[in-house]
Coordinates of C-alpha atoms in Angstrom, one line a residue:
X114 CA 38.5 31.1 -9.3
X115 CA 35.3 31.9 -7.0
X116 CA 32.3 28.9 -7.0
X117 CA 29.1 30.4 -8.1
X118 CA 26.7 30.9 -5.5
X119 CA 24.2 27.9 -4.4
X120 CA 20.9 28.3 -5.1
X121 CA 18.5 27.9 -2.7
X122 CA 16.1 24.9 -3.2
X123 CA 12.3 25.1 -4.4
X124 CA 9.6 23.6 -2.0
X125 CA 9.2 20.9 -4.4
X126 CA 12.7 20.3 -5.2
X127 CA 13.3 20.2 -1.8
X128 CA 10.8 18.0 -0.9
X129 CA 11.6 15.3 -3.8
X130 CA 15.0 15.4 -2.6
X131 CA 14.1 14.8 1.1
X132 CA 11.8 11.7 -0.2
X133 CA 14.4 10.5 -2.5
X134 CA 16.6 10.6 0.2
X135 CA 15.4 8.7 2.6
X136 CA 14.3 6.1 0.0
X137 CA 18.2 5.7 -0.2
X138 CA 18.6 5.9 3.5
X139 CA 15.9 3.1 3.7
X140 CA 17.7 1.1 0.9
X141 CA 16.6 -2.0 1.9
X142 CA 13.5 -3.4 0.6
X143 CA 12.4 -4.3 4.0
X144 CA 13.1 -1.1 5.6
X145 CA 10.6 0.5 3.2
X146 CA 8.0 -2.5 3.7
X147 CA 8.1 -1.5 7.6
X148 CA 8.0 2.3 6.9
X149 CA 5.1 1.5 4.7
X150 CA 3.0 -0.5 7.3
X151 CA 3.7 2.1 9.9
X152 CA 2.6 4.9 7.8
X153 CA -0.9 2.5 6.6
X154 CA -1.5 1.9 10.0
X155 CA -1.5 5.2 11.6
X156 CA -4.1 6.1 8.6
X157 CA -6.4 3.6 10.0
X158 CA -6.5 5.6 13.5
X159 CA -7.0 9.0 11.3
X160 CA -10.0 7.3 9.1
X161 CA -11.4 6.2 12.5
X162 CA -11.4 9.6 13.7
X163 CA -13.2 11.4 11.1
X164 CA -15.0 8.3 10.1
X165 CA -18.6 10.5 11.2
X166 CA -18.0 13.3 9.3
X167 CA -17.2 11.5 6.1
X168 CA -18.5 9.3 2.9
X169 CA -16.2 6.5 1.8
X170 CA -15.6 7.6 -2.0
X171 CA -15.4 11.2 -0.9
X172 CA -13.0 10.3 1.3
X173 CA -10.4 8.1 -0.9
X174 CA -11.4 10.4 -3.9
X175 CA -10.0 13.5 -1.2
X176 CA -7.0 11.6 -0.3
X177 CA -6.0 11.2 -3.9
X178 CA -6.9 14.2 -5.5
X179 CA -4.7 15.6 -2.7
X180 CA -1.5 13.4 -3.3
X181 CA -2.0 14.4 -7.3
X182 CA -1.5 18.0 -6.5
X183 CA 1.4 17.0 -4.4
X184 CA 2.8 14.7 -7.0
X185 CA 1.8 16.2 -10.2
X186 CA 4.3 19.6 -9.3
X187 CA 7.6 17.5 -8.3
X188 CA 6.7 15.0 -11.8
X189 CA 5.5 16.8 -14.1
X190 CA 8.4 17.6 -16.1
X191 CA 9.3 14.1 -16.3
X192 CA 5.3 13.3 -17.6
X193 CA 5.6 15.4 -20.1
X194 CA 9.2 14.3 -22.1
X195 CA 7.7 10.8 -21.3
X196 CA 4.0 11.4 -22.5
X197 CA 4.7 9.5 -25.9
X198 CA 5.6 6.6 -23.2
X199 CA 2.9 6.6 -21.0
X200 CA 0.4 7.1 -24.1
X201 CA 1.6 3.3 -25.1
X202 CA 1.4 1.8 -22.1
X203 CA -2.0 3.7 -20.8
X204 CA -3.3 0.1 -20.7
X205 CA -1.2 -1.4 -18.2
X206 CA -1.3 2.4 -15.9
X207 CA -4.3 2.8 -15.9
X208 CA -5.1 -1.1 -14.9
X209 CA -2.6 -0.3 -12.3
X210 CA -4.2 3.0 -10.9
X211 CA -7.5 1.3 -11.0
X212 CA -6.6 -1.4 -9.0
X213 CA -3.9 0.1 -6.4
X214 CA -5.3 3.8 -6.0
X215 CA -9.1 3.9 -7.4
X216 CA -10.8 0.5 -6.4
X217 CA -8.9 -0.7 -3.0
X218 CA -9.0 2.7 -0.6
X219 CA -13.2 2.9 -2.0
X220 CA -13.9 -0.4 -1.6
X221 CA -12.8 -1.1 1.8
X222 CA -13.8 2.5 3.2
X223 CA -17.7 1.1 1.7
X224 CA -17.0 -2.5 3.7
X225 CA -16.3 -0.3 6.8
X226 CA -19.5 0.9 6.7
X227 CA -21.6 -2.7 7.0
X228 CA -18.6 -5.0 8.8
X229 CA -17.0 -4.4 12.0
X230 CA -13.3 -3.7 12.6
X231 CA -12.1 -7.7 13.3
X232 CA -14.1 -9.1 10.8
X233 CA -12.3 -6.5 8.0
X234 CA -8.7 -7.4 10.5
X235 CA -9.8 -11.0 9.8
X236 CA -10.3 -11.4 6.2
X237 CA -6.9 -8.5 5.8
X238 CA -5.1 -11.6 7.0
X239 CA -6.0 -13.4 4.0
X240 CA -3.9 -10.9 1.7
X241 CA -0.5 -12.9 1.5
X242 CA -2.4 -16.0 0.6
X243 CA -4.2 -14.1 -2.1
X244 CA -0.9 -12.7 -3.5
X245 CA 0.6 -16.0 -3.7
X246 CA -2.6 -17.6 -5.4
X247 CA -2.7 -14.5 -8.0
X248 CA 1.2 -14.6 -8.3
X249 CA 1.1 -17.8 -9.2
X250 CA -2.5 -17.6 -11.3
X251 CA -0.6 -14.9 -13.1
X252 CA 3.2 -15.4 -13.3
X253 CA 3.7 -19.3 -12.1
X254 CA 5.5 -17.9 -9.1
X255 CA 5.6 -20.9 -6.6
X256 CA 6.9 -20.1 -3.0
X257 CA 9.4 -22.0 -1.0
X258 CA 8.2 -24.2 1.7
X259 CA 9.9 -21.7 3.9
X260 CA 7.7 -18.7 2.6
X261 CA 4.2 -20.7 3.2
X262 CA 5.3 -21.3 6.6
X263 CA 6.0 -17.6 7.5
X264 CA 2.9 -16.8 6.2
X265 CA 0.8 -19.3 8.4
X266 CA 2.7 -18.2 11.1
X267 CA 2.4 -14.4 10.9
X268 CA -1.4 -15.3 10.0
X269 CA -1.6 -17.0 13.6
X270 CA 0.0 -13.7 14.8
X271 CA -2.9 -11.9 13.5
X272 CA -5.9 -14.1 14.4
X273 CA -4.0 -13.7 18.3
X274 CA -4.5 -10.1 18.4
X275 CA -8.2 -9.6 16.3
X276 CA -9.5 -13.0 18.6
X277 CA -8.4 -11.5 21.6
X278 CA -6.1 -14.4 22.7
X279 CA -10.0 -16.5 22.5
X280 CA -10.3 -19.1 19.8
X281 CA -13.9 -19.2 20.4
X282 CA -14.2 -16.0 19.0
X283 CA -14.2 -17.4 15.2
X284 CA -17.4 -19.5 16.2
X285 CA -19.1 -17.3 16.8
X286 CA -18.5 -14.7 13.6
X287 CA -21.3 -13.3 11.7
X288 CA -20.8 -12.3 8.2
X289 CA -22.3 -9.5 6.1
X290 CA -22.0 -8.0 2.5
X291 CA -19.1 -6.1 3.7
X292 CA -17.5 -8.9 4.0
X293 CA -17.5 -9.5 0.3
X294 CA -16.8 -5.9 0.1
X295 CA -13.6 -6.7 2.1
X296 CA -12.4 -9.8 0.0
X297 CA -13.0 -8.2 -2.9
X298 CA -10.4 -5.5 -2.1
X299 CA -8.2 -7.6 -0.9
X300 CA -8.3 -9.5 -4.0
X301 CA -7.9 -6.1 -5.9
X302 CA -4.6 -5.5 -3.9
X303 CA -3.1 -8.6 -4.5
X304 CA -3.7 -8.6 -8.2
X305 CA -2.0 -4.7 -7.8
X306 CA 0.9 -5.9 -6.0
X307 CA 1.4 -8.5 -8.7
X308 CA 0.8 -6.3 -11.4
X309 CA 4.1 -4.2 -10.1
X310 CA 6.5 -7.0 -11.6
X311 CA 5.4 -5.8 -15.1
X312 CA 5.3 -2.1 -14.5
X313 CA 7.5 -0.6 -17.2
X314 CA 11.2 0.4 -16.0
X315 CA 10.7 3.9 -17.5
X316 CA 9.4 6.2 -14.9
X317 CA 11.3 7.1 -11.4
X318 CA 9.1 5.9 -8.3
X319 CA 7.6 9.6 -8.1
X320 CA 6.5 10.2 -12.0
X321 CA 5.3 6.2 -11.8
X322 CA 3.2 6.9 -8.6
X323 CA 1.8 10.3 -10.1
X324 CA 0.9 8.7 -13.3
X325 CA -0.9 5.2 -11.5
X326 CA -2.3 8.5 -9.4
X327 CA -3.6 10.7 -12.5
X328 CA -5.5 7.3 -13.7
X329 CA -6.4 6.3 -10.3
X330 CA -8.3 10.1 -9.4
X331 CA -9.9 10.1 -13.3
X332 CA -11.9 7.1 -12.6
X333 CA -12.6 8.2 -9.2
X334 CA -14.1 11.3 -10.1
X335 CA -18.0 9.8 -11.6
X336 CA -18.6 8.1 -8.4
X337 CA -17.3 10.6 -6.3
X338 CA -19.9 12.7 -8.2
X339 CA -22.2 10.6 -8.0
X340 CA -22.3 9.8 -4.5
X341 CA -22.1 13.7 -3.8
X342 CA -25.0 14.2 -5.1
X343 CA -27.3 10.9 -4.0
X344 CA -25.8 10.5 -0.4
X345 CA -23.7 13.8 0.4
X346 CA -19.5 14.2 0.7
X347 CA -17.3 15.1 3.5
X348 CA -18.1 17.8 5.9
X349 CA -15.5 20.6 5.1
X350 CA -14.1 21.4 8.4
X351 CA -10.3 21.8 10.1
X352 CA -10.3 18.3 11.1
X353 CA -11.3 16.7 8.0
X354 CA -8.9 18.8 6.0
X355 CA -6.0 17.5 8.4
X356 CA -7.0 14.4 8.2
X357 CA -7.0 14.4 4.5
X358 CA -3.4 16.2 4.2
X359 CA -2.1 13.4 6.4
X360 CA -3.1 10.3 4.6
X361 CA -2.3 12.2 1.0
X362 CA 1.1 12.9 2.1
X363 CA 2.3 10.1 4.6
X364 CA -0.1 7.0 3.6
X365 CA -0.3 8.1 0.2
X366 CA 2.8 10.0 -1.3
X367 CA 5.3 8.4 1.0
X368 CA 4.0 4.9 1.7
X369 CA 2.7 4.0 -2.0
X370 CA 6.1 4.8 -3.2
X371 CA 7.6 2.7 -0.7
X372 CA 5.6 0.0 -1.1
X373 CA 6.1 0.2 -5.0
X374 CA 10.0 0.4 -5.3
X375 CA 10.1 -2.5 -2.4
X376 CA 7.6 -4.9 -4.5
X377 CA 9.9 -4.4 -7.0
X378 CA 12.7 -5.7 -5.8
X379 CA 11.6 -8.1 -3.8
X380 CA 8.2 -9.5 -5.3
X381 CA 4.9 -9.9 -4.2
X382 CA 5.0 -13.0 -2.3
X383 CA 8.2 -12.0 -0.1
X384 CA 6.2 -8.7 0.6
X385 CA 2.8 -10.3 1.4
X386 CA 3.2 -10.8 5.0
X387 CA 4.7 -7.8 5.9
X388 CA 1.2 -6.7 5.8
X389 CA 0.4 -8.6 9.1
X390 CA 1.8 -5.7 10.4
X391 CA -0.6 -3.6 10.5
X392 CA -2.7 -4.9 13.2
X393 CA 0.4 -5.2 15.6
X394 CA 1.5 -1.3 15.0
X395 CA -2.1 -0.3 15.6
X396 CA -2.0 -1.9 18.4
X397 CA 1.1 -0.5 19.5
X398 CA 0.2 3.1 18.5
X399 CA -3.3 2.5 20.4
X400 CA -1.2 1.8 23.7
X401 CA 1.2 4.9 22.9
X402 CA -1.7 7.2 22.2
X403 CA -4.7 5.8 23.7
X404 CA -3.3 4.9 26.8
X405 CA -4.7 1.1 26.3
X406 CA -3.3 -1.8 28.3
X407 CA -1.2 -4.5 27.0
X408 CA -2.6 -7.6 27.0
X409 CA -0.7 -10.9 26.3
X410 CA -2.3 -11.7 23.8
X411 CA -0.6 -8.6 22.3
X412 CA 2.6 -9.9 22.8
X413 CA 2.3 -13.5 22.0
X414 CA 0.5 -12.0 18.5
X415 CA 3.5 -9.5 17.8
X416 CA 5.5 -11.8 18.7
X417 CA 4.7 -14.9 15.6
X418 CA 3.8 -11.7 13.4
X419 CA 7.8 -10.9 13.8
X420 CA 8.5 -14.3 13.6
X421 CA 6.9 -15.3 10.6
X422 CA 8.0 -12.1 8.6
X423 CA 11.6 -13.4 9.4
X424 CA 10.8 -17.2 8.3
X425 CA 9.3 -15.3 4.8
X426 CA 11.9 -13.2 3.9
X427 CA 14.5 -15.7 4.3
X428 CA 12.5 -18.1 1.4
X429 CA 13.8 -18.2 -2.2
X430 CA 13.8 -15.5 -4.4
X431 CA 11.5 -14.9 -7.4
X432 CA 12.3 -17.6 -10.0
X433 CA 14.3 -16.0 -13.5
X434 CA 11.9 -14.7 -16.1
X435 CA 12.1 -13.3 -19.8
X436 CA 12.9 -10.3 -19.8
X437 CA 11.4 -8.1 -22.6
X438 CA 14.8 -8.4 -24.5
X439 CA 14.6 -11.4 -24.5
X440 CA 17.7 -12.2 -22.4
X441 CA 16.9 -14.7 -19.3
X442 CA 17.0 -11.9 -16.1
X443 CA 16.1 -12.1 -12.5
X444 CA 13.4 -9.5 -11.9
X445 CA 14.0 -8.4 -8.8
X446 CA 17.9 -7.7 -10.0
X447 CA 16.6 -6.1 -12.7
X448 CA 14.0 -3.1 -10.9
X449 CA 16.9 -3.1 -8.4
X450 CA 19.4 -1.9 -11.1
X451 CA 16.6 0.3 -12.5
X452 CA 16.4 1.8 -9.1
X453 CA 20.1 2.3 -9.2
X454 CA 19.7 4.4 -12.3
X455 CA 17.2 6.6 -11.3

């Protein structure tokens, strides 16, 4: 008896299998947190190369109207048979794609525009403390003495590289509306990362990122208009166009869905600090491709970012909740089986 032929793959079936893929590869929650940062930090050097050319809404409006053509193609099957789904919990996606797509990327690419780069590096540093004041605000999550010390430590790790190895340097900070603008999205991201221990264990990372997506890009769209036609939107060259496809596919497509399904295993607060990364791979990728020297203040910074990350993730793990059937659950347990599924 012959096998019937194999069919050759579609782009987009090939391309959700290739993500799905190495979200299995990557199966461990921390594995994805690092491929995240990486992917988030070598945005930062692509914002900061087109920054000129640009307008903040235009920009984060760009970058997501771009991963929603990317996402809608490989999801939209699974959208439609779950349409009566999403139409009862539009409340809690659309909350979700206001806070993790629409608001944060806007908001902070507006602070860059009246803050300088430490003083956004320095109140980013602030995030795991947020998440563990919102987690708590909102789901009476406590951490283990263990976790708050990680933090303070990977926090030390940061303040080390944005200071410059020079405590003297926080004296002398001056402080300006985008700093609000700064804190204010950081408090948006912390009440999104939150939020993902509530998400509904319905969709597959993919359809759940194009739907947060669909919302995100919809309330987007009246001040990306808006500022089109007050202040003026990207200029429409080669660059800005490679720029864009980079951040929509890597930071946006790939490293929103890894931050997602890792949140969701492990919780907010165990993934906070793993956002002190950032600084330390920029400044890695700024020796790799800018040729800059290593200082040691680089290394002693790295170096108590790593440290602390490791003190964190060994803490407790979320505390047992309700599940919505009412049996007692572990939530991470739970979104790690619904990975399992899916």
């Amino acid at each position: 008896m012959t096998e019937p032929p194999v069919q050759p793959q579609t782009g987009t079936a090939a391309f959700t299998g290739a993500l799905a893929a190495l979200g299995r590869g990557a199966a461990s929650p921390y594995v994805l947190l690092v491929l995240t940062m990486l992917l988030w930090s070598s945005s930062w050097i692509v914002v900061r190369a087109i920054w000129q050319d640009t307008t903040p809404i235009a920009l984060a409006f760009w970058r997501w109207a771009t991963a929603l053509a990317v996402l809608l193609p490989l999801s939209g099957r699974e959208l439609l048979a779950q349409r009566r789904h999403i139409r009862a919990q539009w409340r809690m996606y659309l909350l979700l794609g206001v806070t993790g797509i629409a608001t944060f990327n806007s908001v902070v690419y507006v602070a860059l525009r009246t803050t300088t780069a430490i003083n956004v590096s320095m109140i980013s540093a602030s995030t795991p403390t947020l998440i563990v004041i919102i987690s708590w605000l909102i789901l009476r999550e406590t951490i283990s003495g263990r976790q708050g010390l990680g933090i303070l430590v990977s926090t030390g790790g940061v303040l080390a590289i944005v200071t410059r190895g020079d405590p003297r340097l926080l004296l002398s900070l001056s402080f300006t509306p985008g700093d609000l603008w700064t804190l204010a999205a950081m408090l948006v991201w912390g009440l999104y990362s939150v939020l993902l221990r509530h998400k509904p264990p319905v969709l597959s990372p993919l359809a759940f990122l194009a739907t947060l997506t669909l919302f995100g890009v919809a309330v987007m769209l009246p001040f990306f208009l808006a500022e089109w036609w007050w202040v003026g939107t990207m200029r429409p060259n080669w660059s800005n166009v490679g720029a864009v496809l980079y951040m929509a596919l890597f930071a946006s497509v790939c490293a929103q869905n890894f931050y997602n399904r890792a949140v969701g295993v492990i919780g907010a607060n165990r993934a906070g600090p793993f956002i002190h990364l950032m600084p330390a791979m920029t400044t890695i990728m700024a020796v790799i491709v800018l040729a800059e020297v290593v200082r040691g203040y680089h290394l002693v910074g790295i170096s108590l970012i790593l440290l602390g990350i490791f003190i964190a993730s060994r803490g407790r793990r979320a505390p047992q909740v309700h599940a919505a059937g009412g049996t007692r659950t572990r939530l991470a347990g739970a979104d790690r089986a619904g990975w399992k599924r899916r």
